[in-house]
mmCIF file of N, CA and C in Angstrom:
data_model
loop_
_atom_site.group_PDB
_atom_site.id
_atom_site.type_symbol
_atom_site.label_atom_id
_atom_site.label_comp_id
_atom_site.label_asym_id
_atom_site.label_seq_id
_atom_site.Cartn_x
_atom_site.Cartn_y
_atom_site.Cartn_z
ATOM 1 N N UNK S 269 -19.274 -9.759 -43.363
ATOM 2 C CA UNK S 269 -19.850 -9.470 -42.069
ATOM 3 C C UNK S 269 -20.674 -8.186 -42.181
ATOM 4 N N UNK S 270 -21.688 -8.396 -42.010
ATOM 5 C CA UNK S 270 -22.639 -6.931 -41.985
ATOM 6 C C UNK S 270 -22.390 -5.705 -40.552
ATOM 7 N N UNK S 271 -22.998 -5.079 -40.870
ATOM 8 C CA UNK S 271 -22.415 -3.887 -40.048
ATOM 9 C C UNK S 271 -22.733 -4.213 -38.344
ATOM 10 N N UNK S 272 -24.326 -4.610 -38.547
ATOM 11 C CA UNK S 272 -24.593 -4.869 -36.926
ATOM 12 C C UNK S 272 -23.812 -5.977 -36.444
ATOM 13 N N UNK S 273 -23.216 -7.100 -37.299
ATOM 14 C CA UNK S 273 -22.477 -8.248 -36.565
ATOM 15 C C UNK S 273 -21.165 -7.655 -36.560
ATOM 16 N N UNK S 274 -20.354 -6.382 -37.090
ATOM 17 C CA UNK S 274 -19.060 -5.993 -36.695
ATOM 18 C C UNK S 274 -19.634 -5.224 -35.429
ATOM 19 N N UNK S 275 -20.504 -4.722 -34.974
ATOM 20 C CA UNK S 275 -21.003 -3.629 -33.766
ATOM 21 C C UNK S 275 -20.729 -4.211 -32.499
ATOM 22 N N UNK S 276 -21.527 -5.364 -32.726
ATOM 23 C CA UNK S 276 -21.317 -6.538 -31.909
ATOM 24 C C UNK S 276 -20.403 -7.250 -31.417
ATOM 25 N N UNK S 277 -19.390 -7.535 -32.483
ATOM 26 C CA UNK S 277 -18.185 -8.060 -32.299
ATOM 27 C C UNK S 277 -17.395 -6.885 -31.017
ATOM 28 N N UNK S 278 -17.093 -5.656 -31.512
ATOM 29 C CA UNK S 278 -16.399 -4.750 -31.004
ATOM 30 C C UNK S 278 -16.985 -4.687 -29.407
ATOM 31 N N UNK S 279 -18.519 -4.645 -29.434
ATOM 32 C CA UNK S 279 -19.157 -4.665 -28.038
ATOM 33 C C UNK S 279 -18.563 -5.846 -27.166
ATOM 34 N N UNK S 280 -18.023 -6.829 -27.855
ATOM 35 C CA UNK S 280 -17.771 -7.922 -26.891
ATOM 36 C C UNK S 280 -16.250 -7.718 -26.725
ATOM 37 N N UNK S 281 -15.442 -6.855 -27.528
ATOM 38 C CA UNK S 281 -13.887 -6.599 -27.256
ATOM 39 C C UNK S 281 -13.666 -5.813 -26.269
ATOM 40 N N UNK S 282 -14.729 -4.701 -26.173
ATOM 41 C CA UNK S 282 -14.375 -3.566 -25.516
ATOM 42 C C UNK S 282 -14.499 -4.157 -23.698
ATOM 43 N N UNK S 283 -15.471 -5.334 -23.357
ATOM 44 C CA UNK S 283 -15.357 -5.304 -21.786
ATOM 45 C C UNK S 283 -13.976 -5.930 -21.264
ATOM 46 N N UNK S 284 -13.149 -7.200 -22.012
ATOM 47 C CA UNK S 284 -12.225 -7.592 -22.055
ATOM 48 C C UNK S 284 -11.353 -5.993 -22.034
ATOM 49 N N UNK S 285 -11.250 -5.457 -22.883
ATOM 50 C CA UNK S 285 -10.616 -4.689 -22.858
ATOM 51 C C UNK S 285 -10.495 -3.471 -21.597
ATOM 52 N N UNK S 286 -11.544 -3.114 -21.031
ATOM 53 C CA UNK S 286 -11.718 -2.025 -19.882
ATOM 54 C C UNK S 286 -11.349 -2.661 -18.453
ATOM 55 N N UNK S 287 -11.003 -4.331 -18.698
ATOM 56 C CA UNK S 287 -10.890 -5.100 -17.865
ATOM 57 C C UNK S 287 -9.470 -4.815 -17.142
ATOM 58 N N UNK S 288 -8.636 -4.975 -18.415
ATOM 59 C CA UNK S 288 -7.221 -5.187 -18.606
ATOM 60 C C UNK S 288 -6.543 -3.732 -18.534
ATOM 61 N N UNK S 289 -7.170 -2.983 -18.755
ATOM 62 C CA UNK S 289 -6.821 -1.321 -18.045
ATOM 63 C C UNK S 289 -7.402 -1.032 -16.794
ATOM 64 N N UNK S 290 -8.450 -1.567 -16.114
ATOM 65 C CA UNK S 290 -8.645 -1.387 -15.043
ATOM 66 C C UNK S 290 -7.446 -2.230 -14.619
ATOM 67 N N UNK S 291 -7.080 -3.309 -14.202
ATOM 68 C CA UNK S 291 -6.099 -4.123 -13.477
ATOM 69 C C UNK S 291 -5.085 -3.468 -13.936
ATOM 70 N N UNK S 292 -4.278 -2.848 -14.895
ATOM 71 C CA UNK S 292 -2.991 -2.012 -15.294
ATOM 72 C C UNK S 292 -3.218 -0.660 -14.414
ATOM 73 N N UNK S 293 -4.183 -0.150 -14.510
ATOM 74 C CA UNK S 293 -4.268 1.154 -13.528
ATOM 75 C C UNK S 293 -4.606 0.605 -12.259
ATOM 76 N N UNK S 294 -4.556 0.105 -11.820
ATOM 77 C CA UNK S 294 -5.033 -0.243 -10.427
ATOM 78 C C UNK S 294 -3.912 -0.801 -9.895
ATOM 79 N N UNK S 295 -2.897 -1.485 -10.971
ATOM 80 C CA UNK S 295 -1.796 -1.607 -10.214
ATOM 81 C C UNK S 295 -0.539 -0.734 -10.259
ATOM 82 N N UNK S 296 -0.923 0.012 -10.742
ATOM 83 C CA UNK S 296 0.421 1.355 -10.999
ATOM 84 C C UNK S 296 0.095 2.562 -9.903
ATOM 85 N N UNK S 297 -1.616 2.381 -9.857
ATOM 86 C CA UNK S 297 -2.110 3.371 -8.347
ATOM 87 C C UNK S 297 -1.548 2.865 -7.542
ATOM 88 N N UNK S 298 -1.633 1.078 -7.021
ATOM 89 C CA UNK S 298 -1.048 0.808 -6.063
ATOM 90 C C UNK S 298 0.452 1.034 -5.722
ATOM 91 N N UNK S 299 1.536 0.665 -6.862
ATOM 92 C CA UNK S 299 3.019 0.814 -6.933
ATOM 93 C C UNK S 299 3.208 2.179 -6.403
ATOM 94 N N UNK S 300 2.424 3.303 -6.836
ATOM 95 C CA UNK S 300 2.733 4.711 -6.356
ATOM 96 C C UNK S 300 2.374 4.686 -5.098
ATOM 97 N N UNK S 301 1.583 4.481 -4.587
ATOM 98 C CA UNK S 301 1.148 4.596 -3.102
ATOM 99 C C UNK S 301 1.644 4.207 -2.530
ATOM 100 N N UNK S 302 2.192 2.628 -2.674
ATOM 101 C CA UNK S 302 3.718 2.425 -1.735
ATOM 102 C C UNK S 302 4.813 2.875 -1.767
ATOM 103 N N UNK S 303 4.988 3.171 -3.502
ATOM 104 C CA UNK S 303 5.988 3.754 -3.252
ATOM 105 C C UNK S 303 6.436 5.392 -2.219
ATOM 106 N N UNK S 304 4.954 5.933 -1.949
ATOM 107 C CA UNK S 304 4.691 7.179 -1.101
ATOM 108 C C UNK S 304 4.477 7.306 0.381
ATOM 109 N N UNK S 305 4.609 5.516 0.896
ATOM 110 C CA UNK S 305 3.981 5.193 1.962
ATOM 111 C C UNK S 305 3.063 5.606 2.663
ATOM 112 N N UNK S 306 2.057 5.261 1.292
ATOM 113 C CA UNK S 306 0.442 5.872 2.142
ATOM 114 C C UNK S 306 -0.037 5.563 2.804
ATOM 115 N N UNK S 307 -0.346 6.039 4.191
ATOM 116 C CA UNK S 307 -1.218 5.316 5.215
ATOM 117 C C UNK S 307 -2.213 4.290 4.738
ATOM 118 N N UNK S 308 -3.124 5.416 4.073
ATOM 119 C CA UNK S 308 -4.461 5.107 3.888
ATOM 120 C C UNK S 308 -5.110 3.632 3.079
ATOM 121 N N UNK S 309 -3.478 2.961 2.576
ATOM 122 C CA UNK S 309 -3.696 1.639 2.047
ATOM 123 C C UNK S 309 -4.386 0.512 3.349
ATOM 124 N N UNK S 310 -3.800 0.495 4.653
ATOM 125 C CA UNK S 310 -4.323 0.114 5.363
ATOM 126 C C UNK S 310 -5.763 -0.259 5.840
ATOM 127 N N UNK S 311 -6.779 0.881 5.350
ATOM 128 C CA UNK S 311 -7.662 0.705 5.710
ATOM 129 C C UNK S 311 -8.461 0.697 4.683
ATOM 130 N N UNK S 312 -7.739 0.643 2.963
ATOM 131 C CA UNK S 312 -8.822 0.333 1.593
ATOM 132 C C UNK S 312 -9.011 -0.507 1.719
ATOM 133 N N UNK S 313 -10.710 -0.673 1.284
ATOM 134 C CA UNK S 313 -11.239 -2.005 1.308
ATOM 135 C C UNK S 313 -11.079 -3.242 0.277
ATOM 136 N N UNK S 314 -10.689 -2.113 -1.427
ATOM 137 C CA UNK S 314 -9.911 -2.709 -2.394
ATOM 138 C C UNK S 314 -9.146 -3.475 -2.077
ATOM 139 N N UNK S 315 -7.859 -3.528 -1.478
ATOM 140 C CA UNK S 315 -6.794 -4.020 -0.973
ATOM 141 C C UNK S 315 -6.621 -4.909 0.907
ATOM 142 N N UNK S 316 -5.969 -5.765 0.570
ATOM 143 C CA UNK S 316 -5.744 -6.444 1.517
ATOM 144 C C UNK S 316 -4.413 -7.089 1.597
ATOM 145 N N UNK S 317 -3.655 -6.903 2.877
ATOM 146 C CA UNK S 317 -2.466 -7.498 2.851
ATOM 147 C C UNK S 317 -2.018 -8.984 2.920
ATOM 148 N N UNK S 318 -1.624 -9.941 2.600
ATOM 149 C CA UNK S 318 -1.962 -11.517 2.384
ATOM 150 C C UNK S 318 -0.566 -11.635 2.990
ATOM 151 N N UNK S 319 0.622 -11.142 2.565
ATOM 152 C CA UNK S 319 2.099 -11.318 2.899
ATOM 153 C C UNK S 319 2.945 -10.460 2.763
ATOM 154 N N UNK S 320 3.774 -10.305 3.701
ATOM 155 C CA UNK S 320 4.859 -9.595 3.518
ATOM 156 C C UNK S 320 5.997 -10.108 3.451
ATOM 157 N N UNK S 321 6.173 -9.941 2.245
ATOM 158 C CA UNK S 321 7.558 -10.605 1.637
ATOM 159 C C UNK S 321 9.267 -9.995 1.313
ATOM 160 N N UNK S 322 9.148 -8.421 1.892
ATOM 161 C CA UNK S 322 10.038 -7.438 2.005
ATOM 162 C C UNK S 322 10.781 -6.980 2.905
ATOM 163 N N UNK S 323 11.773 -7.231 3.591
ATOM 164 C CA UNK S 323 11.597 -6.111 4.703
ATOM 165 C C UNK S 323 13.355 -6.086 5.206
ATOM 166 N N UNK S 324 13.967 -5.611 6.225
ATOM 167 C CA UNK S 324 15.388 -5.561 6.229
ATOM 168 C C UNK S 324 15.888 -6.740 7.011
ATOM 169 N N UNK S 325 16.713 -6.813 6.829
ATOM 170 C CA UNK S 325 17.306 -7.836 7.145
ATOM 171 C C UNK S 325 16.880 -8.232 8.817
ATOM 172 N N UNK S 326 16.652 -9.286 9.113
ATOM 173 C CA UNK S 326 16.411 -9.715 10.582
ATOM 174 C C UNK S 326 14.508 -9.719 10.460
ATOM 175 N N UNK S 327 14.362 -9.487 9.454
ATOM 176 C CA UNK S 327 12.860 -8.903 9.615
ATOM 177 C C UNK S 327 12.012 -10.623 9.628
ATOM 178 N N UNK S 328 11.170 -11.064 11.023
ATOM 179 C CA UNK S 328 10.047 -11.773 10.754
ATOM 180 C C UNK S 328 8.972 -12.073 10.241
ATOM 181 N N UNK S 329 8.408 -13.083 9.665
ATOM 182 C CA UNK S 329 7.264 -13.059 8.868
ATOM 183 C C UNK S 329 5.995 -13.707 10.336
ATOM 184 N N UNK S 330 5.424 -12.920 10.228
ATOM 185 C CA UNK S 330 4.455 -13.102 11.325
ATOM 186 C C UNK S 330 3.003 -13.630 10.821
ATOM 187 N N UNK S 331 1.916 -14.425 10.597
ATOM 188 C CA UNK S 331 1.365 -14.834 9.835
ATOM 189 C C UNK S 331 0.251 -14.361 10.930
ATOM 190 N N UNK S 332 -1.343 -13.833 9.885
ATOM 191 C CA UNK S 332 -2.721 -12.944 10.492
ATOM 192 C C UNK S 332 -2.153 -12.161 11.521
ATOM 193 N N UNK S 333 -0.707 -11.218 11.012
ATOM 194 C CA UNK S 333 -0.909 -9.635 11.725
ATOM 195 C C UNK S 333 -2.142 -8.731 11.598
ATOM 196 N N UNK S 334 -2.042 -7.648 12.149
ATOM 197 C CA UNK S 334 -2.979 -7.049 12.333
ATOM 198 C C UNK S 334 -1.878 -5.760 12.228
ATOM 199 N N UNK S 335 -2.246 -4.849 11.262
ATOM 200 C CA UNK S 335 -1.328 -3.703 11.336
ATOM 201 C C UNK S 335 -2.290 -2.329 11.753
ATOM 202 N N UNK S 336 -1.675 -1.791 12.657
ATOM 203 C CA UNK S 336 -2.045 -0.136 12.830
ATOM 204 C C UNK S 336 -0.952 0.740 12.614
ATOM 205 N N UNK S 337 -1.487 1.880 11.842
ATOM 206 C CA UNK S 337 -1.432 3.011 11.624
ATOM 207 C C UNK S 337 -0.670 3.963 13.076
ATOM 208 N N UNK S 338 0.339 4.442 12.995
ATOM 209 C CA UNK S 338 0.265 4.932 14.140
ATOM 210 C C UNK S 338 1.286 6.785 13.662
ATOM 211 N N UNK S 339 0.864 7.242 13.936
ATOM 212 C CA UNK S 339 1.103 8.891 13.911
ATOM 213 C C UNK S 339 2.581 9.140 14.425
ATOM 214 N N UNK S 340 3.115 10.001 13.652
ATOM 215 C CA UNK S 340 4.618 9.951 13.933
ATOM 216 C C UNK S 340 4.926 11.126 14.992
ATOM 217 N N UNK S 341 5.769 10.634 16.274
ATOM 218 C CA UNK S 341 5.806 11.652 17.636
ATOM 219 C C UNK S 341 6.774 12.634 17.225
ATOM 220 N N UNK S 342 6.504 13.420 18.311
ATOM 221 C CA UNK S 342 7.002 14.718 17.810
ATOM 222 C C UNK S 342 8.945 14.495 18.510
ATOM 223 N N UNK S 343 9.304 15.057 18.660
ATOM 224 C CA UNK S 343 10.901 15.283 18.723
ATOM 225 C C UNK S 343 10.923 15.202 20.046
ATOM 226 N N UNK S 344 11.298 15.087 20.970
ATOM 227 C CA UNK S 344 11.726 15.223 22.471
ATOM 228 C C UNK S 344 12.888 16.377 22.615
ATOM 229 N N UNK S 345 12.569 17.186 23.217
ATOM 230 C CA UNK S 345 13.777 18.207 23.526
ATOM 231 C C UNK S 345 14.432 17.633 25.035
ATOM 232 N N UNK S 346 13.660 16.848 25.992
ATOM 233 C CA UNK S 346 14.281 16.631 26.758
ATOM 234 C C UNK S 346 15.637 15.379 26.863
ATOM 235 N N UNK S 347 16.690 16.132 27.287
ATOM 236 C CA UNK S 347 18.071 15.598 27.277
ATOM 237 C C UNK S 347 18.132 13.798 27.906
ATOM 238 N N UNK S 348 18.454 13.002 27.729
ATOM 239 C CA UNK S 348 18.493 11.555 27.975
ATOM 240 C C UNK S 348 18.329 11.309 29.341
ATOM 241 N N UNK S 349 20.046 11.897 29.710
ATOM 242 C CA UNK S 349 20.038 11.906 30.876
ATOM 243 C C UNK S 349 19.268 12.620 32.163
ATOM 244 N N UNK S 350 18.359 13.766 31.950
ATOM 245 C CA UNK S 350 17.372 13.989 32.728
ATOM 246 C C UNK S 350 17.537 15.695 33.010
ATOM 247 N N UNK S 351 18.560 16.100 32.164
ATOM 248 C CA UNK S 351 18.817 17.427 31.891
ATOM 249 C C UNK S 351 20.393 17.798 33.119
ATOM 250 N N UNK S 352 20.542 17.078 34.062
ATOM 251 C CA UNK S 352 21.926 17.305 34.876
ATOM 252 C C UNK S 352 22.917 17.086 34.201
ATOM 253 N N UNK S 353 24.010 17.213 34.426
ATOM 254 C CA UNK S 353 25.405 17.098 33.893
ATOM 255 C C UNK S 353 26.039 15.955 34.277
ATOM 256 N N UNK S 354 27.027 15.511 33.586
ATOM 257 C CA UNK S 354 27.565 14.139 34.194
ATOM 258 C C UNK S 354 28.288 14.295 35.516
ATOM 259 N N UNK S 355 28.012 13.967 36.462
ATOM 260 C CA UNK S 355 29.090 13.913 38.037
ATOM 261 C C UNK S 355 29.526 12.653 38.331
ATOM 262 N N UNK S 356 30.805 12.975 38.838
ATOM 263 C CA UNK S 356 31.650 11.590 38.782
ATOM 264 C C UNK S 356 31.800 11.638 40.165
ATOM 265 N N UNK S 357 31.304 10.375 40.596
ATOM 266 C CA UNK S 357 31.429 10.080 42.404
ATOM 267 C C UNK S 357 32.984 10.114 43.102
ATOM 268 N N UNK S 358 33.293 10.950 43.990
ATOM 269 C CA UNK S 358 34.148 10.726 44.460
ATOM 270 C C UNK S 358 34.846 9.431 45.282
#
């Protein structure tokens, strides 16, 4: 095999090859990001959710959800009952 037909050869290994590390890194980015519960998967355009196949027990599979993002509330200091004390009716 002469030199330019080994050049060649290798040129045609290497896209196969950048292929198969892109899809290995792309899915170990993804594994981390869930595993971090990143918002921001929601709205990559890379990614799309098809099924959810996880979830706790009792959990429904709802088919073309639509998921939002929603911001986590802050603490409530106010008491349940409305801040009075319990009174027992005579």
């Amino acid at each position: 095999m002469s030199l330019v037909e080994m050049a060649f050869a290798s040129l045609g290994l290497i896209f196969p090859a950048w292929l198969i590390w892109r899809a290995i890194s792309t899915s170990r980015s993804l594994e981390r990001r869930i595993a971090n519960g990143d918002e921001s998967l929601l709205d990559d355009d890379r990614f799309s959710i098809d099924r959810v196949t996880l979830g706790p027990a009792g959990t429904q599979l709802i088919e073309n959800v639509q998921f939002v993002a929603v911001a986590p509330q802050p603490h409530s200091t106010i008491p349940l009952n409305g801040g009075e004390g319990h009174h027992e009716s005579p």
